[in-house]
Amino acid sequence: KRRPRSASSCGSHAVAAMAPRREAGLLLLLLVLPPASAGLSAYFGTKSRYEEVNPHLVSDPLSLGPEAGGSLPASCTPLQLRAVLRHGTRYPTAGQIRRLGELHARLLRHAAGDATCPAAAALADWPMWYEESLDGRLAPQGQRDMEQLARRMAARFPALFAARRRLALASSSKHRCLQSGAAFRRGLGPTLDFGGDEVEIEVNDFLMRFFDHCAKFVALVEENDKAMCQVTAFKEGPEMKKVLEKVASALCLPVEELNADLVQVAFLTCSYELAIKNVTSPWCSLFSEEDAKVLEYLNDLKQYWKRGYGYDINSRSSCVLFQDIFQHLDKAVEESKSAKPISSPLIVQVGHAETLQPLLVLMGYFKDDEPLLASNYARQAQRKFRTGRIVPYAANLVFVLYHCDHVNTSREEYQVQLLLNERLLPFRHSNETTSTYTDLKDYYKDILENCHFKEECEFPQVNITAVDEL
């Protein structure tokens, strides 16, 4: 029987082991704020607007951007498109709304009518319009995100999105994902007849919420506080302490009245107001760009240890989705070789940031030379693992399979491109944006053949600590 490790095992040893006046105040705040949270919006992590990764969409939501063309020869015809999407812009969850209500109530108690504390008075005067019933639901902006994404995708791949082509649409069971799927279908318009007016949306949590079905992940990461010890340590570290003291001072609150979670809620409220309403919230006034970088790191640290490279099980649990993608690509190749029509030319699936992030990690993308730790914030300033760049609202990973004529070898007949957020993503094995299908399968051969969801996710019923198991 192994002895449980102490909480201090979050050090380097464990990481090695674990792979009127108020109105005037408000007006003053709004006047000094830069437009649209400039300087902060690049640091909202998973709560980032899609426009942060594709700024050209701000002026033209249907623009295909600088990479409208591809690098494939003209003799290549797209056979199949497989898209995994994150839902569009959503409202905060009930838990976040509760914490915001708690913070707002404290400001009302301490600062209402206090002319000596304009920031707190202005925020006490801010109308708290979020209700718990909104609980993570898709916002109207989220519907627009999806409709416009569908229109751009159809413009980029007109041959695949032609009339009478079959569209297979799947979603997680979450309301925001189902609504996103319906909005995507609407975006394609009435002119496209996908074998009926209404495309049925298949609910498939096994693929879109694989993490819920993985007992090992749930027990050792999701429900294990020790697995997030780096996050806890950073919340208590010097960088967050500085932000905490600054925010407490701005709000004229005793620092004991605040904690890292409440400060993060204030910061996320700034992000929600921008994403949902396209306004600069007075909550943004509490933070400088340097503060925003610290709070982004806190968000990224959590994603890294819960959905990223922190533990192998985070990404290994996604192999069920990865293998399913290749099974459909294989089938399209077989059908093409037999001169049969492609039975599934368009497969669009709507999930979560938690669906896409582990999948990209499984494929080896955005991996830094050293892990993200509570102690290396400064060294990670140029990190690759920045969730706001990878999985903003409406993030999308698209596999496109092509058949190419006039090729030198049979190996080159079937080629693939990968797009992340509508930009060509270089392949890990070649650093090129086009790969033969054979080379791609060879590179991921181990995952395709040896990653078995049932075995990966089986939770061993033996008396060991969670940290040891990881």
Short mmCIF file of C-alpha atoms in Angstrom, two decimals:
data_model
loop_
_atom_site.label_atom_id
_atom_site.label_comp_id
_atom_site.label_asym_id
_atom_site.label_seq_id
_atom_site.Cartn_x
_atom_site.Cartn_y
_atom_site.Cartn_z
CA LYS A 1 0.00 0.00 0.00
CA ARG A 2 1.52 3.31 -1.03
CA ARG A 3 1.36 6.26 1.30
CA PRO A 4 -0.59 9.22 -0.09
CA ARG A 5 1.61 12.12 -1.07
CA SER A 6 1.19 15.37 0.79
CA ALA A 7 -0.17 18.53 -0.81
CA SER A 8 3.43 19.74 -1.12
CA SER A 9 3.92 17.08 -3.82
CA CYS A 10 2.96 19.78 -6.28
CA GLY A 11 6.65 20.68 -6.48
CA SER A 12 9.08 19.72 -9.22
CA HIS A 13 9.29 16.14 -7.85
CA ALA A 14 5.61 15.48 -8.50
CA VAL A 15 5.74 17.04 -11.95
CA ALA A 16 8.61 14.80 -12.88
CA ALA A 17 6.54 11.89 -11.68
CA MET A 18 3.39 13.07 -13.40
CA ALA A 19 4.52 13.50 -16.79
CA PRO A 20 -25.66 61.32 -9.67
CA ARG A 21 -22.10 60.65 -8.16
CA ARG A 22 -22.14 57.00 -9.04
CA GLU A 23 -23.28 57.81 -12.57
CA ALA A 24 -20.49 60.35 -12.86
CA GLY A 25 -18.01 57.74 -11.67
CA LEU A 26 -19.29 55.22 -14.21
CA LEU A 27 -19.10 57.79 -16.99
CA LEU A 28 -15.54 58.65 -15.98
CA LEU A 29 -14.58 54.98 -16.07
CA LEU A 30 -16.12 54.47 -19.50
CA LEU A 31 -14.38 57.57 -20.86
CA VAL A 32 -10.94 56.35 -19.86
CA LEU A 33 -11.49 52.82 -21.14
CA PRO A 34 -10.09 52.08 -24.58
CA PRO A 35 -12.64 50.88 -27.15
CA ALA A 36 -13.70 47.22 -27.09
CA SER A 37 -11.38 46.28 -24.22
CA ALA A 38 -8.31 46.91 -26.38
CA GLY A 39 -5.28 45.49 -24.64
CA LEU A 40 -7.31 42.93 -22.66
CA SER A 41 -9.23 41.00 -25.32
CA ALA A 42 -6.14 39.05 -26.41
CA TYR A 43 -5.98 37.40 -22.97
CA PHE A 44 -9.46 35.98 -22.40
CA GLY A 45 -8.40 32.36 -22.97
CA THR A 46 -11.29 30.00 -23.68
CA LYS A 47 -13.70 32.94 -23.31
CA SER A 48 -12.18 34.73 -26.32
CA ARG A 49 -14.17 35.93 -29.30
CA TYR A 50 -13.50 34.11 -32.56
CA GLU A 51 -12.50 37.49 -34.06
CA GLU A 52 -9.39 37.48 -31.86
CA VAL A 53 -7.89 34.74 -34.06
CA ASN A 54 -9.39 36.11 -37.29
CA PRO A 55 -9.40 39.91 -36.97
CA HIS A 56 -10.47 40.38 -40.62
CA LEU A 57 -13.95 39.16 -39.62
CA VAL A 58 -14.55 42.32 -37.58
CA SER A 59 -14.97 44.38 -40.76
CA ASP A 60 -16.39 41.58 -42.93
CA PRO A 61 -17.91 38.54 -41.15
CA LEU A 62 -18.03 36.58 -44.43
CA SER A 63 -14.45 37.26 -45.55
CA LEU A 64 -12.37 34.14 -46.18
CA GLY A 65 -9.28 36.02 -45.09
CA PRO A 66 -5.73 35.96 -46.37
CA GLU A 67 -5.61 32.16 -46.82
CA ALA A 68 -8.65 31.89 -49.07
CA GLY A 69 -6.60 29.94 -51.60
CA GLY A 70 -4.97 26.59 -50.97
CA SER A 71 -1.71 24.99 -52.02
CA LEU A 72 -3.26 21.99 -53.77
CA PRO A 73 -2.98 21.39 -57.50
CA ALA A 74 -6.06 22.18 -59.57
CA SER A 75 -6.48 18.48 -60.37
CA CYS A 76 -7.42 17.72 -56.74
CA THR A 77 -11.13 17.40 -55.89
CA PRO A 78 -12.42 17.44 -52.30
CA LEU A 79 -14.12 14.15 -51.36
CA GLN A 80 -14.93 14.61 -47.70
CA LEU A 81 -14.93 17.32 -45.05
CA ARG A 82 -14.94 16.43 -41.38
CA ALA A 83 -15.37 19.39 -39.04
CA VAL A 84 -15.24 19.36 -35.25
CA LEU A 85 -16.61 22.67 -33.97
CA ARG A 86 -16.79 24.32 -30.60
CA HIS A 87 -20.18 25.92 -29.89
CA GLY A 88 -20.56 29.68 -30.43
CA THR A 89 -20.44 32.48 -27.86
CA ARG A 90 -22.30 31.47 -24.71
CA TYR A 91 -23.57 33.01 -21.49
CA PRO A 92 -21.72 32.34 -18.22
CA THR A 93 -22.55 29.16 -16.33
CA ALA A 94 -24.83 29.26 -13.27
CA GLY A 95 -21.78 28.87 -10.99
CA GLN A 96 -20.01 31.86 -12.57
CA ILE A 97 -23.22 33.92 -12.34
CA ARG A 98 -23.57 33.01 -8.63
CA ARG A 99 -19.99 34.14 -7.92
CA LEU A 100 -20.52 37.36 -9.85
CA GLY A 101 -23.70 37.99 -7.81
CA GLU A 102 -21.70 37.41 -4.62
CA LEU A 103 -18.97 39.88 -5.70
CA HIS A 104 -21.56 42.46 -6.80
CA ALA A 105 -23.39 42.12 -3.45
CA ARG A 106 -20.12 42.81 -1.58
CA LEU A 107 -19.60 45.97 -3.60
CA LEU A 108 -23.14 47.09 -2.84
CA ARG A 109 -22.54 46.55 0.88
CA HIS A 110 -19.17 48.29 0.99
CA ALA A 111 -19.17 50.88 -1.74
CA ALA A 112 -22.67 52.03 -2.70
CA GLY A 113 -22.69 55.80 -2.63
CA ASP A 114 -19.01 56.02 -1.66
CA ALA A 115 -17.69 59.02 -3.61
CA THR A 116 -14.14 58.31 -2.44
CA CYS A 117 -14.12 55.01 -4.32
CA PRO A 118 -15.32 55.70 -7.88
CA ALA A 119 -14.47 52.25 -9.30
CA ALA A 120 -16.43 50.40 -6.61
CA ALA A 121 -19.33 52.88 -6.76
CA ALA A 122 -19.54 52.56 -10.54
CA LEU A 123 -19.53 48.76 -10.37
CA ALA A 124 -22.09 48.73 -7.57
CA ASP A 125 -24.25 50.80 -9.93
CA TRP A 126 -23.66 48.36 -12.81
CA PRO A 127 -26.91 46.52 -13.57
CA MET A 128 -26.46 42.83 -12.71
CA TRP A 129 -28.45 41.38 -15.60
CA TYR A 130 -27.15 37.81 -15.63
CA GLU A 131 -29.59 35.22 -14.24
CA GLU A 132 -28.73 31.65 -13.31
CA SER A 133 -31.29 30.37 -15.82
CA LEU A 134 -28.92 31.53 -18.61
CA ASP A 135 -26.52 28.77 -17.41
CA GLY A 136 -24.07 28.46 -20.31
CA ARG A 137 -26.72 28.75 -23.02
CA LEU A 138 -25.92 29.97 -26.52
CA ALA A 139 -26.09 33.77 -26.85
CA PRO A 140 -27.55 35.47 -29.95
CA GLN A 141 -23.95 36.29 -30.92
CA GLY A 142 -23.22 32.53 -30.71
CA GLN A 143 -25.93 31.86 -33.29
CA ARG A 144 -24.36 34.46 -35.58
CA ASP A 145 -20.92 32.87 -35.02
CA MET A 146 -22.24 29.55 -36.33
CA GLU A 147 -24.35 30.88 -39.20
CA GLN A 148 -21.45 32.93 -40.51
CA LEU A 149 -18.98 30.05 -40.08
CA ALA A 150 -21.29 27.84 -42.15
CA ARG A 151 -21.49 30.44 -44.90
CA ARG A 152 -17.71 30.84 -45.03
CA MET A 153 -17.19 27.09 -45.05
CA ALA A 154 -19.63 26.66 -47.93
CA ALA A 155 -17.88 29.47 -49.84
CA ARG A 156 -14.48 27.84 -49.25
CA PHE A 157 -15.64 24.36 -50.32
CA PRO A 158 -18.48 24.96 -52.82
CA ALA A 159 -18.19 21.50 -54.42
CA LEU A 160 -18.80 19.77 -51.08
CA PHE A 161 -21.59 22.08 -49.96
CA ALA A 162 -23.46 21.73 -53.26
CA ALA A 163 -27.16 20.89 -53.40
CA ARG A 164 -28.24 17.32 -52.68
CA ARG A 165 -25.03 16.44 -50.87
CA ARG A 166 -25.65 14.63 -47.61
CA LEU A 167 -24.84 16.56 -44.43
CA ALA A 168 -24.35 14.50 -41.28
CA LEU A 169 -24.74 16.78 -38.27
CA ALA A 170 -23.94 15.64 -34.73
CA SER A 171 -23.72 17.43 -31.40
CA SER A 172 -23.12 16.96 -27.72
CA SER A 173 -26.32 16.85 -25.64
CA LYS A 174 -25.67 20.33 -24.23
CA HIS A 175 -28.22 22.89 -25.31
CA ARG A 176 -25.56 25.36 -26.55
CA CYS A 177 -24.16 22.70 -28.89
CA LEU A 178 -27.55 21.61 -30.26
CA GLN A 179 -28.43 25.26 -30.85
CA SER A 180 -25.06 25.83 -32.52
CA GLY A 181 -25.69 22.86 -34.84
CA ALA A 182 -29.11 24.25 -35.78
CA ALA A 183 -27.59 27.70 -36.41
CA PHE A 184 -24.87 26.16 -38.60
CA ARG A 185 -27.56 24.44 -40.68
CA ARG A 186 -29.49 27.72 -40.95
CA GLY A 187 -26.37 29.46 -42.17
CA LEU A 188 -26.27 27.16 -45.17
CA GLY A 189 -29.61 28.60 -46.22
CA PRO A 190 -32.68 27.14 -47.89
CA THR A 191 -30.98 26.77 -51.28
CA LEU A 192 -29.04 23.72 -50.15
CA ASP A 193 -31.22 20.65 -50.12
CA PHE A 194 -29.55 18.08 -47.89
CA GLY A 195 -32.12 15.41 -48.57
CA GLY A 196 -34.89 17.14 -46.65
CA ASP A 197 -35.69 20.50 -45.13
CA GLU A 198 -34.57 19.60 -41.64
CA VAL A 199 -31.25 17.90 -41.08
CA GLU A 200 -31.55 15.67 -38.05
CA ILE A 201 -28.93 16.50 -35.40
CA GLU A 202 -27.62 13.30 -33.87
CA VAL A 203 -26.72 13.57 -30.18
CA ASN A 204 -23.41 11.81 -29.66
CA ASP A 205 -21.86 12.43 -26.25
CA PHE A 206 -19.60 9.41 -26.60
CA LEU A 207 -17.65 11.29 -29.30
CA MET A 208 -18.30 14.93 -28.34
CA ARG A 209 -18.00 14.48 -24.54
CA PHE A 210 -15.64 11.50 -24.44
CA PHE A 211 -14.17 12.91 -21.20
CA ASP A 212 -17.42 12.19 -19.33
CA HIS A 213 -17.24 8.54 -20.41
CA CYS A 214 -13.64 8.04 -19.31
CA ALA A 215 -13.69 6.75 -15.70
CA LYS A 216 -9.94 7.20 -15.25
CA PHE A 217 -10.07 10.86 -16.35
CA VAL A 218 -13.12 11.59 -14.19
CA ALA A 219 -11.62 10.01 -11.05
CA LEU A 220 -8.00 11.09 -11.39
CA VAL A 221 -8.33 14.52 -13.00
CA GLU A 222 -11.89 15.89 -13.10
CA GLU A 223 -12.81 15.05 -9.51
CA ASN A 224 -9.34 15.07 -7.99
CA ASP A 225 -8.31 18.37 -6.40
CA LYS A 226 -4.67 17.29 -6.19
CA ALA A 227 -4.52 17.03 -9.99
CA MET A 228 -4.97 20.82 -10.12
CA CYS A 229 -2.24 21.56 -7.58
CA GLN A 230 -0.34 23.78 -10.04
CA VAL A 231 -3.48 25.89 -10.50
CA THR A 232 -3.97 26.15 -6.72
CA ALA A 233 -0.32 27.08 -6.23
CA PHE A 234 -0.51 29.83 -8.87
CA LYS A 235 -3.68 31.26 -7.26
CA GLU A 236 -1.65 31.63 -4.07
CA GLY A 237 1.55 32.75 -5.78
CA PRO A 238 3.17 36.19 -6.07
CA GLU A 239 1.73 37.12 -9.49
CA MET A 240 -1.88 36.53 -8.45
CA LYS A 241 -1.27 38.12 -5.03
CA LYS A 242 -0.22 41.32 -6.78
CA VAL A 243 -3.37 41.34 -8.97
CA LEU A 244 -5.53 40.56 -5.93
CA GLU A 245 -4.10 43.45 -3.90
CA LYS A 246 -4.48 45.85 -6.81
CA VAL A 247 -8.14 44.92 -7.44
CA ALA A 248 -8.94 45.08 -3.70
CA SER A 249 -7.37 48.53 -3.55
CA ALA A 250 -9.32 49.76 -6.62
CA LEU A 251 -12.55 48.48 -5.07
CA CYS A 252 -11.66 49.85 -1.59
CA LEU A 253 -12.23 46.37 -0.16
CA PRO A 254 -10.13 44.61 2.46
CA VAL A 255 -7.95 42.12 0.56
CA GLU A 256 -9.43 39.30 2.72
CA GLU A 257 -12.81 40.00 1.08
CA LEU A 258 -11.44 38.82 -2.27
CA ASN A 259 -9.83 35.66 -3.57
CA ALA A 260 -8.42 34.51 -6.92
CA ASP A 261 -11.77 33.00 -7.99
CA LEU A 262 -13.68 36.24 -7.42
CA VAL A 263 -11.04 38.29 -9.25
CA GLN A 264 -11.20 35.84 -12.14
CA VAL A 265 -15.01 36.22 -12.22
CA ALA A 266 -14.61 40.00 -12.52
CA PHE A 267 -12.13 39.51 -15.38
CA LEU A 268 -14.38 36.99 -17.14
CA THR A 269 -17.33 39.38 -16.83
CA CYS A 270 -15.25 41.83 -18.87
CA SER A 271 -14.77 39.06 -21.46
CA TYR A 272 -18.45 38.04 -21.50
CA GLU A 273 -19.69 41.59 -21.99
CA LEU A 274 -17.35 41.99 -24.98
CA ALA A 275 -18.21 38.63 -26.56
CA ILE A 276 -21.97 38.72 -25.92
CA LYS A 277 -22.76 42.42 -26.28
CA ASN A 278 -19.64 43.87 -27.95
CA VAL A 279 -19.35 46.46 -25.19
CA THR A 280 -16.50 47.43 -22.90
CA SER A 281 -17.76 46.63 -19.43
CA PRO A 282 -16.81 48.78 -16.44
CA TRP A 283 -15.43 45.52 -14.97
CA CYS A 284 -12.58 45.83 -17.50
CA SER A 285 -11.37 49.01 -15.76
CA LEU A 286 -10.03 46.94 -12.86
CA PHE A 287 -7.34 45.31 -14.99
CA SER A 288 -4.20 46.36 -16.82
CA GLU A 289 -2.71 44.37 -19.68
CA GLU A 290 -0.16 42.90 -17.27
CA ASP A 291 -2.99 41.75 -14.96
CA ALA A 292 -4.73 40.23 -17.99
CA LYS A 293 -1.61 38.19 -18.84
CA VAL A 294 -1.55 36.78 -15.29
CA LEU A 295 -5.26 35.86 -15.43
CA GLU A 296 -4.84 34.33 -18.89
CA TYR A 297 -2.04 32.17 -17.48
CA LEU A 298 -4.33 31.03 -14.66
CA ASN A 299 -6.92 29.95 -17.26
CA ASP A 300 -4.28 28.29 -19.47
CA LEU A 301 -2.74 26.51 -16.48
CA LYS A 302 -6.11 24.93 -15.67
CA GLN A 303 -6.65 23.90 -19.30
CA TYR A 304 -3.10 22.53 -19.52
CA TRP A 305 -3.52 20.24 -16.51
CA LYS A 306 -7.15 19.33 -17.16
CA ARG A 307 -7.37 19.18 -20.98
CA GLY A 308 -3.81 19.48 -22.20
CA TYR A 309 -0.35 17.99 -21.78
CA GLY A 310 -0.50 17.87 -17.96
CA TYR A 311 -1.61 14.21 -17.86
CA ASP A 312 -1.60 11.63 -20.64
CA ILE A 313 -5.18 10.56 -19.94
CA ASN A 314 -6.43 14.05 -20.92
CA SER A 315 -5.57 13.47 -24.57
CA ARG A 316 -5.62 9.66 -24.68
CA SER A 317 -9.33 9.76 -23.85
CA SER A 318 -9.90 11.61 -27.16
CA CYS A 319 -8.55 8.77 -29.31
CA VAL A 320 -12.11 7.46 -29.75
CA LEU A 321 -12.91 10.65 -31.70
CA PHE A 322 -9.57 10.66 -33.54
CA GLN A 323 -10.08 7.07 -34.70
CA ASP A 324 -13.65 7.79 -35.76
CA ILE A 325 -12.41 10.64 -37.98
CA PHE A 326 -10.00 8.29 -39.74
CA GLN A 327 -12.58 5.51 -40.09
CA HIS A 328 -14.77 7.89 -42.10
CA LEU A 329 -11.80 9.11 -44.15
CA ASP A 330 -10.87 5.47 -44.85
CA LYS A 331 -14.41 4.74 -45.97
CA ALA A 332 -14.38 7.72 -48.36
CA VAL A 333 -11.09 6.52 -49.85
CA GLU A 334 -12.53 3.01 -50.35
CA GLU A 335 -15.70 4.38 -51.95
CA SER A 336 -13.65 6.59 -54.26
CA LYS A 337 -11.45 3.67 -55.32
CA SER A 338 -14.58 1.63 -56.09
CA ALA A 339 -16.02 4.58 -58.07
CA LYS A 340 -18.98 4.75 -55.65
CA PRO A 341 -20.54 8.03 -54.53
CA ILE A 342 -19.14 9.22 -51.20
CA SER A 343 -21.77 8.30 -48.60
CA SER A 344 -20.70 10.99 -46.10
CA PRO A 345 -19.16 13.96 -47.92
CA LEU A 346 -19.93 16.37 -45.06
CA ILE A 347 -19.65 15.48 -41.39
CA VAL A 348 -20.04 18.38 -38.95
CA GLN A 349 -19.91 17.77 -35.21
CA VAL A 350 -20.43 20.36 -32.47
CA GLY A 351 -18.75 19.97 -29.11
CA HIS A 352 -16.78 21.99 -26.61
CA ALA A 353 -13.36 23.52 -26.00
CA GLU A 354 -12.87 20.32 -23.93
CA THR A 355 -13.54 18.28 -27.09
CA LEU A 356 -11.07 20.09 -29.33
CA GLN A 357 -8.22 20.80 -26.94
CA PRO A 358 -7.42 17.16 -26.01
CA LEU A 359 -7.74 16.15 -29.69
CA LEU A 360 -5.14 18.74 -30.74
CA VAL A 361 -2.88 17.62 -27.88
CA LEU A 362 -3.25 13.99 -28.99
CA MET A 363 -2.07 15.12 -32.43
CA GLY A 364 0.95 16.84 -30.88
CA TYR A 365 0.07 20.49 -31.45
CA PHE A 366 0.97 23.50 -29.26
CA LYS A 367 3.42 21.64 -27.04
CA ASP A 368 5.97 23.71 -25.16
CA ASP A 369 9.49 22.60 -24.25
CA GLU A 370 8.66 22.65 -20.56
CA PRO A 371 5.35 22.12 -18.77
CA LEU A 372 3.22 25.04 -17.59
CA LEU A 373 3.83 25.36 -13.85
CA ALA A 374 2.84 27.73 -11.07
CA SER A 375 6.52 28.67 -10.80
CA ASN A 376 7.44 29.47 -14.42
CA TYR A 377 4.97 32.20 -15.42
CA ALA A 378 7.68 34.58 -16.67
CA ARG A 379 9.45 31.87 -18.71
CA GLN A 380 6.15 30.93 -20.38
CA ALA A 381 5.50 34.42 -21.79
CA GLN A 382 6.05 33.12 -25.34
CA ARG A 383 4.32 29.76 -24.81
CA LYS A 384 2.55 27.94 -27.66
CA PHE A 385 -0.21 26.67 -25.35
CA ARG A 386 -2.52 29.71 -25.36
CA THR A 387 -6.11 28.56 -25.33
CA GLY A 388 -7.49 31.86 -26.62
CA ARG A 389 -5.56 31.30 -29.85
CA ILE A 390 -6.46 27.61 -30.06
CA VAL A 391 -10.07 27.18 -28.84
CA PRO A 392 -11.95 30.51 -28.77
CA TYR A 393 -15.74 30.42 -29.15
CA ALA A 394 -16.70 28.78 -32.48
CA ALA A 395 -13.23 27.21 -32.82
CA ASN A 396 -13.09 24.58 -35.55
CA LEU A 397 -10.79 21.81 -36.69
CA VAL A 398 -11.44 20.65 -40.25
CA PHE A 399 -10.02 17.63 -42.08
CA VAL A 400 -10.41 17.79 -45.87
CA LEU A 401 -9.72 14.70 -47.96
CA TYR A 402 -8.92 15.18 -51.66
CA HIS A 403 -8.66 12.92 -54.65
CA CYS A 404 -5.94 14.07 -57.07
CA ASP A 405 -5.58 13.18 -60.75
CA HIS A 406 -2.34 13.32 -62.76
CA VAL A 407 -0.13 12.19 -59.88
CA ASN A 408 3.26 10.50 -60.12
CA THR A 409 2.55 7.69 -57.65
CA SER A 410 -0.58 6.02 -56.29
CA ARG A 411 0.52 7.24 -52.86
CA GLU A 412 -0.20 10.83 -53.97
CA GLU A 413 -3.72 10.08 -55.20
CA TYR A 414 -5.35 10.86 -51.84
CA GLN A 415 -4.24 13.99 -50.02
CA VAL A 416 -5.33 15.80 -46.88
CA GLN A 417 -5.39 19.32 -45.54
CA LEU A 418 -6.06 20.40 -41.98
CA LEU A 419 -7.53 23.76 -41.00
CA LEU A 420 -7.72 25.17 -37.50
CA ASN A 421 -10.00 28.17 -37.16
CA GLU A 422 -10.03 28.43 -40.98
CA ARG A 423 -6.27 28.65 -41.31
CA LEU A 424 -4.17 25.88 -42.83
CA LEU A 425 -2.41 23.99 -40.05
CA PRO A 426 1.00 22.54 -40.96
CA PHE A 427 1.25 18.80 -40.36
CA ARG A 428 3.45 17.66 -37.49
CA HIS A 429 5.36 15.14 -39.60
CA SER A 430 6.32 17.45 -42.45
CA ASN A 431 5.57 21.05 -41.49
CA GLU A 432 3.76 21.25 -44.85
CA THR A 433 0.08 22.20 -45.21
CA THR A 434 -0.68 19.26 -47.53
CA SER A 435 0.04 15.60 -46.82
CA THR A 436 -0.65 12.36 -48.61
CA TYR A 437 -3.29 10.45 -46.71
CA THR A 438 -0.87 7.50 -46.41
CA ASP A 439 1.85 9.61 -44.77
CA LEU A 440 -0.64 11.07 -42.31
CA LYS A 441 -1.88 7.62 -41.30
CA ASP A 442 1.69 6.38 -40.97
CA TYR A 443 2.55 9.26 -38.64
CA TYR A 444 -0.40 8.55 -36.36
CA LYS A 445 -0.20 4.77 -36.73
CA ASP A 446 0.39 4.14 -33.03
CA ILE A 447 -2.71 6.10 -31.94
CA LEU A 448 -4.87 4.61 -34.70
CA GLU A 449 -3.87 1.04 -33.86
CA ASN A 450 -2.99 1.03 -30.17
CA CYS A 451 -5.14 3.59 -28.38
CA HIS A 452 -8.10 1.62 -27.04
CA PHE A 453 -10.62 3.81 -25.26
CA LYS A 454 -11.93 1.09 -22.95
CA GLU A 455 -8.46 0.08 -21.75
CA GLU A 456 -7.16 3.68 -21.58
CA CYS A 457 -10.13 4.79 -19.49
CA GLU A 458 -10.51 1.82 -17.20
CA PHE A 459 -9.93 2.93 -13.64
CA PRO A 460 -7.80 0.38 -11.78
CA GLN A 461 -9.51 -0.51 -8.50
CA VAL A 462 -6.34 -0.69 -6.43
CA ASN A 463 -5.33 1.24 -3.35
CA ILE A 464 -3.07 3.92 -4.78
CA THR A 465 -3.21 7.68 -4.62
CA ALA A 466 -4.46 9.58 -7.63
CA VAL A 467 -1.18 11.46 -8.02
CA ASP A 468 0.81 8.22 -8.07
CA GLU A 469 -1.48 6.76 -10.71
CA LEU A 470 -1.06 9.79 -12.93
#
